[in-house]
Amino acid sequence: MPSILAKDDYQQLSRGFHQDPARSLSLNAEAYTRAEWFRLDQQAILTRSWQWVCHVEKLKEPGSYFTTEIAGTPIALTRDNAGQLRAFYNVCKHRAHELLSGEGKTNRIMCPYHAWVYRLDGQLARAPHTENLAGFSTEDICLDQVQVEEFCGFVFVNLDPDAALLSSQSGDLETEIRFWAPDVDQLTFGHRLTYEIRSNWKNIVDNFLECYHCPTAHKDFCDLVDMDTYKVTTHGIYSSHMAEAGNSPNSAYDVSNATVRTHAVWWLWPTTCLMRYPGRSSMIVLNVIPVGPDRTLETYDFYLETPEPDQMELDAIRYLDEVLQVEDIALVESVQKGMNTPAFQQGRIVHDPDGSGKSEHAVHHFHGLVLDAYKACVTP
């Protein structure tokens, strides 16, 4: 990775952070507000980490394709005719036009600009009117590949060609997920919620990683789950957030007939959150998409036993959309405004050594990973 960060700037940003969360301050507000730090996030974090793309069902059959963007970079994924999953920069080698859009099935990749045609493995197959070019051969041209991996029923990509596999970086995460959600590969897409939020992406992750605010801001949620059972554990590049469903009626949604009674959530560095709410077997994927220093997109994809949500799931979707997200978005947008004032630079991390949901040790863990990524960019 190129050295792109002055040592003094790093020291200023990391001042007050302590390896012991009970002694630590949070990240400096500049990391959430200044454009240069957002550019560093893109270079040092987003293009160097594993990013969630979709469920494996989208790329199950030969000829299937799916497109996305990572840190503003267009990426195309295909399942070639031999059944191999591949990912490429979604950029034609002729004049850089986007090749594929959306998702679907195809037996070739044809550029809509000048009709250059690539096979599903990325090799150029045909380029019209090039027969008179000197030193030109279709065999010499192939789309630039990107690392891709199937992990826990989902597809991830990493723009860093030297990055270790997600399965090796993430320790016991796959074992945990498959213990609580053994059918994750068989689930199917049911619904998507989309939000545009006026906040830095790290502010959104901070909020997600602690339930210290829940008794004040999410009273319905505190009835949905038994807060006395809420435990948060940090590991390597992820954290686990576990609680049992509440045993009394609640105002979020009715879980009296739930077959899944555990609220299981995993945050995976840096922008993916996998959630299993009480109800039927399911998996909700929150994808945090940084857009600017104070602008973030979120998608919530619901993967269910059936394409159509049942009544409990419809109620859960309504609760998440109309109540929980409204509360959380108001919180993080208010915090973003506060961070842009001279009244705030850093705050204390609140730490419970027993790892309760009301502790901010997972926020501290996230901040440590952010600072590690920044430190790797420091000029010697």
Coordinates of C-alpha atoms in Angstrom, one line a residue:
M1 CA 0.0 0.0 0.0
P2 CA 1.4 3.4 -0.8
S3 CA 2.4 5.8 2.0
I4 CA -0.2 8.5 1.8
L5 CA -0.6 9.7 5.4
A6 CA 1.7 12.0 7.3
K7 CA 2.9 10.7 10.7
D8 CA 1.8 13.9 12.5
D9 CA -1.7 13.5 11.0
Y10 CA -2.0 9.9 12.2
Q11 CA -0.7 10.8 15.7
Q12 CA -3.3 13.6 15.9
L13 CA -6.1 11.3 14.9
S14 CA -5.1 8.4 17.2
R15 CA -4.4 10.6 20.2
G16 CA -6.5 9.4 23.2
F17 CA -7.1 5.9 21.9
H18 CA -5.9 3.3 24.3
Q19 CA -5.8 -0.5 23.8
D20 CA -7.8 -0.9 27.0
P21 CA -11.4 0.2 26.3
A22 CA -11.8 1.3 29.9
R23 CA -9.1 3.9 29.4
S24 CA -9.8 4.9 25.8
L25 CA -11.3 7.9 24.0
S26 CA -13.2 7.5 20.7
L27 CA -11.8 8.4 17.3
N28 CA -11.2 12.1 16.8
A29 CA -14.2 13.9 15.1
E30 CA -12.0 14.8 12.2
A31 CA -12.2 11.2 11.0
Y32 CA -15.9 11.6 10.6
T33 CA -16.0 15.1 9.0
R34 CA -13.1 15.9 6.8
A35 CA -13.0 15.0 3.1
E36 CA -9.4 13.9 3.2
W37 CA -10.2 11.3 5.8
F38 CA -13.0 10.0 3.8
R39 CA -10.7 9.6 0.8
L40 CA -8.3 7.7 3.1
D41 CA -11.2 5.5 4.1
Q42 CA -11.8 4.6 0.5
Q43 CA -8.1 3.9 -0.2
A44 CA -7.0 2.3 3.1
I45 CA -10.2 0.5 4.1
L46 CA -12.9 0.0 1.4
T47 CA -10.6 -1.1 -1.4
R48 CA -8.5 -3.3 0.9
S49 CA -11.3 -5.2 2.7
W50 CA -13.8 -7.9 1.9
Q51 CA -17.1 -6.3 0.7
W52 CA -20.5 -8.0 0.6
V53 CA -22.1 -8.3 -2.8
C54 CA -25.1 -10.7 -2.7
H55 CA -26.5 -14.1 -1.7
V56 CA -25.1 -17.1 -3.7
E57 CA -28.5 -17.6 -5.3
K58 CA -27.8 -14.7 -7.6
L59 CA -24.8 -16.4 -9.1
K60 CA -25.7 -20.0 -8.8
E61 CA -26.2 -21.0 -12.5
P62 CA -23.5 -20.8 -15.3
G63 CA -24.1 -17.7 -17.3
S64 CA -25.5 -15.7 -14.3
Y65 CA -24.0 -12.3 -13.6
F66 CA -24.3 -9.5 -11.0
T67 CA -22.9 -6.0 -10.9
T68 CA -22.0 -3.7 -8.0
E69 CA -19.8 -0.8 -7.1
I70 CA -17.0 -0.8 -4.4
A71 CA -15.8 2.6 -3.3
G72 CA -17.1 4.0 -6.6
T73 CA -15.4 1.3 -8.7
P74 CA -17.7 -0.8 -11.0
I75 CA -17.4 -4.6 -10.5
A76 CA -19.0 -7.4 -12.5
L77 CA -19.4 -11.0 -11.2
T78 CA -20.1 -14.0 -13.4
R79 CA -20.5 -17.8 -13.1
D80 CA -18.6 -19.0 -16.2
N81 CA -19.6 -22.1 -18.2
A82 CA -17.3 -24.3 -16.2
G83 CA -19.1 -23.3 -13.0
Q84 CA -16.3 -21.0 -11.6
L85 CA -17.3 -17.8 -9.9
R86 CA -15.3 -14.8 -11.2
A87 CA -15.2 -11.1 -10.6
F88 CA -13.8 -8.4 -12.8
Y89 CA -13.5 -4.6 -13.0
N90 CA -16.6 -3.9 -15.0
V91 CA -14.6 -1.9 -17.6
C92 CA -14.0 -2.5 -21.2
K93 CA -10.3 -2.8 -22.2
H94 CA -11.0 -0.7 -25.4
R95 CA -12.4 2.6 -24.2
A96 CA -13.3 1.9 -20.5
H97 CA -17.1 1.8 -21.0
E98 CA -19.2 -0.2 -18.4
L99 CA -19.8 -3.7 -19.7
L100 CA -22.7 -5.2 -17.8
S101 CA -25.5 -3.6 -15.7
G102 CA -27.9 -5.0 -13.2
E103 CA -28.1 -8.7 -13.0
G104 CA -29.3 -11.6 -15.1
K105 CA -28.0 -14.4 -17.4
T106 CA -25.9 -14.2 -20.5
N107 CA -23.6 -16.4 -22.6
R108 CA -21.2 -13.5 -23.3
I109 CA -20.2 -10.0 -22.2
M110 CA -20.6 -7.5 -25.0
C111 CA -19.6 -3.9 -24.5
P112 CA -22.6 -1.6 -25.5
Y113 CA -20.2 1.0 -26.8
H114 CA -18.2 -0.7 -29.6
A115 CA -19.4 -4.3 -29.3
W116 CA -16.2 -5.8 -28.1
V117 CA -17.2 -9.3 -26.8
Y118 CA -15.7 -11.2 -23.9
R119 CA -16.2 -14.7 -22.7
L120 CA -17.6 -15.2 -19.2
D121 CA -14.0 -16.0 -18.0
G122 CA -13.1 -12.4 -19.1
Q123 CA -11.1 -13.4 -22.2
L124 CA -11.7 -11.1 -25.2
A125 CA -13.3 -13.2 -27.9
R126 CA -14.1 -10.7 -30.7
A127 CA -13.3 -7.0 -31.5
P128 CA -15.0 -5.7 -34.7
H129 CA -12.8 -4.1 -37.4
T130 CA -9.5 -4.8 -35.7
E131 CA -8.1 -7.2 -38.4
N132 CA -5.8 -4.5 -39.8
L133 CA -4.3 -3.4 -36.5
A134 CA -0.6 -4.1 -36.1
G135 CA 0.3 -6.4 -33.2
F136 CA -3.3 -6.8 -32.1
S137 CA -4.6 -10.2 -30.9
T138 CA -7.7 -11.0 -28.9
E139 CA -5.7 -13.6 -27.0
D140 CA -3.6 -10.9 -25.4
I141 CA -6.6 -9.1 -23.8
C142 CA -8.5 -10.1 -20.7
L143 CA -10.6 -8.3 -18.2
D144 CA -8.8 -7.4 -15.0
Q145 CA -9.9 -9.9 -12.3
V146 CA -10.8 -9.1 -8.7
Q147 CA -10.7 -11.5 -5.7
V148 CA -14.0 -13.1 -5.1
E149 CA -15.1 -15.6 -2.4
E150 CA -18.2 -17.5 -1.4
F151 CA -18.6 -17.2 2.4
C152 CA -21.5 -18.4 4.6
G153 CA -24.0 -18.4 1.7
F154 CA -22.9 -15.0 0.4
V155 CA -20.5 -13.6 -2.2
F156 CA -17.8 -11.1 -1.2
V157 CA -15.1 -9.3 -3.3
N158 CA -11.9 -7.6 -2.4
L159 CA -10.1 -5.2 -4.7
D160 CA -6.7 -5.9 -3.0
P161 CA -5.0 -8.6 -5.0
D162 CA -2.8 -9.4 -2.0
A163 CA -5.6 -9.8 0.6
A164 CA -5.8 -13.0 2.5
L165 CA -9.0 -15.0 2.0
L166 CA -12.0 -13.9 4.0
S167 CA -12.4 -17.4 5.4
S168 CA -8.8 -17.3 6.8
Q169 CA -9.1 -13.7 8.1
S170 CA -12.4 -14.2 9.9
G171 CA -11.4 -16.9 12.3
D172 CA -14.5 -18.7 13.7
L173 CA -17.1 -16.5 12.1
E174 CA -18.3 -19.1 9.6
T175 CA -18.6 -21.7 12.4
E176 CA -20.7 -19.3 14.4
I177 CA -23.0 -18.3 11.6
R178 CA -23.6 -21.9 10.4
F179 CA -24.3 -23.0 14.0
W180 CA -27.1 -20.4 14.4
A181 CA -28.2 -20.4 10.7
P182 CA -27.4 -23.8 9.3
D183 CA -29.7 -23.2 6.3
V184 CA -28.3 -19.8 5.2
D185 CA -27.3 -21.2 1.8
Q186 CA -30.9 -22.3 1.1
L187 CA -32.6 -19.0 2.0
T188 CA -34.0 -16.8 -0.8
F189 CA -34.3 -13.0 -1.3
G190 CA -37.6 -11.6 0.1
H191 CA -37.4 -7.8 0.5
R192 CA -35.0 -4.8 0.4
L193 CA -35.1 -1.6 2.3
T194 CA -33.0 1.3 1.2
Y195 CA -31.9 4.5 3.0
E196 CA -29.9 7.6 2.3
I197 CA -28.4 9.0 5.6
R198 CA -26.7 12.4 6.2
S199 CA -23.9 10.9 8.2
N200 CA -20.4 9.5 7.9
W201 CA -20.4 5.7 7.6
K202 CA -18.2 5.2 10.7
N203 CA -20.8 7.0 12.8
I204 CA -23.4 4.5 11.5
V205 CA -21.2 1.6 12.4
D206 CA -20.5 3.0 15.8
N207 CA -24.2 3.2 16.5
F208 CA -24.8 -0.3 15.3
L209 CA -22.1 -1.8 17.5
E210 CA -23.5 -0.8 20.9
C211 CA -26.9 -1.0 22.6
Y212 CA -25.9 1.4 25.4
H213 CA -28.4 3.8 23.6
C214 CA -31.2 1.2 23.4
P215 CA -33.0 1.7 26.7
T216 CA -33.2 5.4 25.8
A217 CA -33.8 5.4 22.1
H218 CA -35.2 1.9 21.3
K219 CA -37.8 1.0 23.9
D220 CA -39.6 -1.3 21.6
F221 CA -36.4 -3.2 20.8
C222 CA -35.7 -3.6 24.6
D223 CA -39.0 -5.5 24.8
L224 CA -38.4 -7.5 21.7
V225 CA -35.2 -9.0 23.2
D226 CA -34.2 -9.9 26.8
M227 CA -31.6 -7.2 27.5
D228 CA -30.3 -9.2 30.5
T229 CA -29.1 -11.8 28.0
Y230 CA -27.5 -9.4 25.5
K231 CA -23.8 -10.1 25.2
V232 CA -21.2 -8.7 22.8
T233 CA -17.9 -10.4 22.0
T234 CA -15.2 -9.1 19.7
H235 CA -12.9 -11.3 17.6
G236 CA -10.3 -10.3 15.0
I237 CA -12.3 -8.6 12.2
Y238 CA -15.8 -9.2 13.6
S239 CA -18.0 -9.0 16.6
S240 CA -20.9 -11.1 17.8
H241 CA -24.0 -9.7 19.4
M242 CA -26.4 -12.2 21.0
A243 CA -29.6 -12.0 22.9
E244 CA -32.7 -14.2 23.6
A245 CA -36.1 -13.1 22.5
G246 CA -38.2 -11.4 25.2
N247 CA -40.8 -13.6 27.0
S248 CA -43.5 -10.9 27.3
P249 CA -45.7 -9.1 24.7
N250 CA -43.8 -6.3 23.0
S251 CA -44.7 -3.4 20.7
A252 CA -42.2 -4.2 18.0
Y253 CA -43.7 -7.3 16.5
D254 CA -45.3 -10.5 17.8
V255 CA -42.7 -13.3 18.3
S256 CA -45.0 -15.6 20.3
N257 CA -44.9 -18.2 17.5
A258 CA -41.3 -17.7 16.6
T259 CA -39.3 -20.9 15.7
V260 CA -36.0 -18.9 16.0
R261 CA -35.8 -17.4 19.5
T262 CA -32.2 -16.0 19.4
H263 CA -31.4 -12.5 18.2
A264 CA -28.0 -13.2 16.6
V265 CA -26.0 -10.4 14.9
W266 CA -22.5 -10.4 13.5
W267 CA -20.7 -7.3 12.3
L268 CA -17.9 -8.0 9.8
W269 CA -15.2 -5.4 9.2
P270 CA -15.7 -2.9 7.8
T271 CA -19.3 -2.5 6.4
T272 CA -21.3 -5.7 6.6
C273 CA -23.8 -6.7 9.3
L274 CA -25.5 -10.1 9.3
M275 CA -28.6 -10.3 11.5
R276 CA -31.0 -13.1 12.5
Y277 CA -34.0 -11.7 14.2
P278 CA -36.6 -13.8 16.1
G279 CA -39.2 -15.4 13.8
R280 CA -38.8 -17.9 11.1
S281 CA -35.3 -18.9 9.8
S282 CA -33.9 -15.8 8.0
M283 CA -30.9 -13.6 7.5
I284 CA -30.9 -9.9 7.2
V285 CA -27.9 -8.3 5.6
L286 CA -27.2 -4.6 6.3
N287 CA -24.8 -3.2 3.8
V288 CA -23.3 0.1 4.7
I289 CA -22.2 2.0 1.6
P290 CA -20.0 5.1 2.2
V291 CA -20.7 7.8 -0.4
G292 CA -19.1 10.9 1.1
P293 CA -17.8 12.4 4.3
D294 CA -21.4 13.0 5.5
R295 CA -23.4 10.8 3.3
T296 CA -24.0 7.1 3.5
L297 CA -26.4 4.6 1.8
E298 CA -27.8 1.6 3.5
T299 CA -29.5 -1.5 2.2
Y300 CA -31.3 -4.1 4.3
D301 CA -31.8 -7.3 2.4
F302 CA -34.1 -9.9 3.9
Y303 CA -33.3 -13.6 3.0
L304 CA -36.2 -15.8 4.0
E305 CA -37.4 -19.4 3.8
T306 CA -39.8 -18.3 1.0
P307 CA -39.8 -15.4 -1.4
E308 CA -42.9 -14.0 0.2
P309 CA -42.6 -12.8 3.8
D310 CA -45.0 -14.3 6.2
Q311 CA -47.1 -12.1 8.5
M312 CA -44.5 -12.1 11.3
E313 CA -41.8 -11.1 8.8
L314 CA -44.0 -8.4 7.3
D315 CA -44.4 -7.0 10.8
A316 CA -40.7 -7.2 11.5
I317 CA -39.9 -5.4 8.2
R318 CA -42.5 -2.7 9.1
Y319 CA -41.0 -2.3 12.6
L320 CA -37.4 -2.0 11.2
D321 CA -38.4 0.4 8.5
E322 CA -41.0 2.6 10.3
V323 CA -39.6 2.5 13.9
L324 CA -36.1 1.3 14.4
Q325 CA -34.5 2.9 11.4
V326 CA -36.3 6.2 12.0
E327 CA -34.9 6.2 15.5
D328 CA -31.3 5.3 14.4
I329 CA -31.2 7.7 11.5
A330 CA -32.2 10.6 13.7
L331 CA -29.5 9.6 16.2
V332 CA -26.6 9.4 13.7
E333 CA -27.6 12.5 11.8
S334 CA -27.7 14.4 15.1
V335 CA -24.3 13.1 16.0
Q336 CA -22.9 14.1 12.6
K337 CA -24.1 17.6 13.2
G338 CA -22.5 17.7 16.6
M339 CA -19.2 16.4 15.3
N340 CA -19.1 19.4 12.8
T341 CA -19.1 21.8 15.7
P342 CA -16.1 23.0 17.8
A343 CA -17.9 21.6 20.9
F344 CA -16.8 18.0 20.3
Q345 CA -13.5 16.3 19.5
Q346 CA -13.7 12.9 21.3
G347 CA -15.7 11.1 23.9
R348 CA -15.0 8.4 26.5
I349 CA -15.7 4.8 25.6
V350 CA -18.1 3.3 28.1
H351 CA -16.9 -0.2 29.0
D352 CA -18.5 -3.1 30.8
P353 CA -15.9 -5.9 31.4
D354 CA -18.8 -8.5 31.4
G355 CA -19.5 -7.6 27.7
S356 CA -23.1 -6.6 28.1
G357 CA -25.0 -4.9 25.2
K358 CA -24.8 -1.7 27.1
S359 CA -21.0 -1.6 26.7
E360 CA -19.2 0.2 23.9
H361 CA -16.2 -2.2 23.7
A362 CA -17.3 -3.3 20.2
V363 CA -17.1 0.4 19.1
H364 CA -13.6 0.5 20.6
H365 CA -12.7 -2.6 18.7
F366 CA -13.9 -1.0 15.4
H367 CA -11.9 2.1 16.1
G368 CA -8.8 0.0 16.6
L369 CA -9.3 -1.6 13.2
V370 CA -9.8 1.8 11.6
L371 CA -6.5 3.1 13.2
D372 CA -4.7 0.0 12.1
A373 CA -5.7 0.6 8.5
Y374 CA -4.7 4.2 8.8
K375 CA -1.3 3.3 10.3
A376 CA -0.5 1.1 7.4
C377 CA -0.6 4.2 5.2
V378 CA 1.8 6.3 7.3
T379 CA 4.8 7.8 5.6
P380 CA 8.0 6.4 7.2

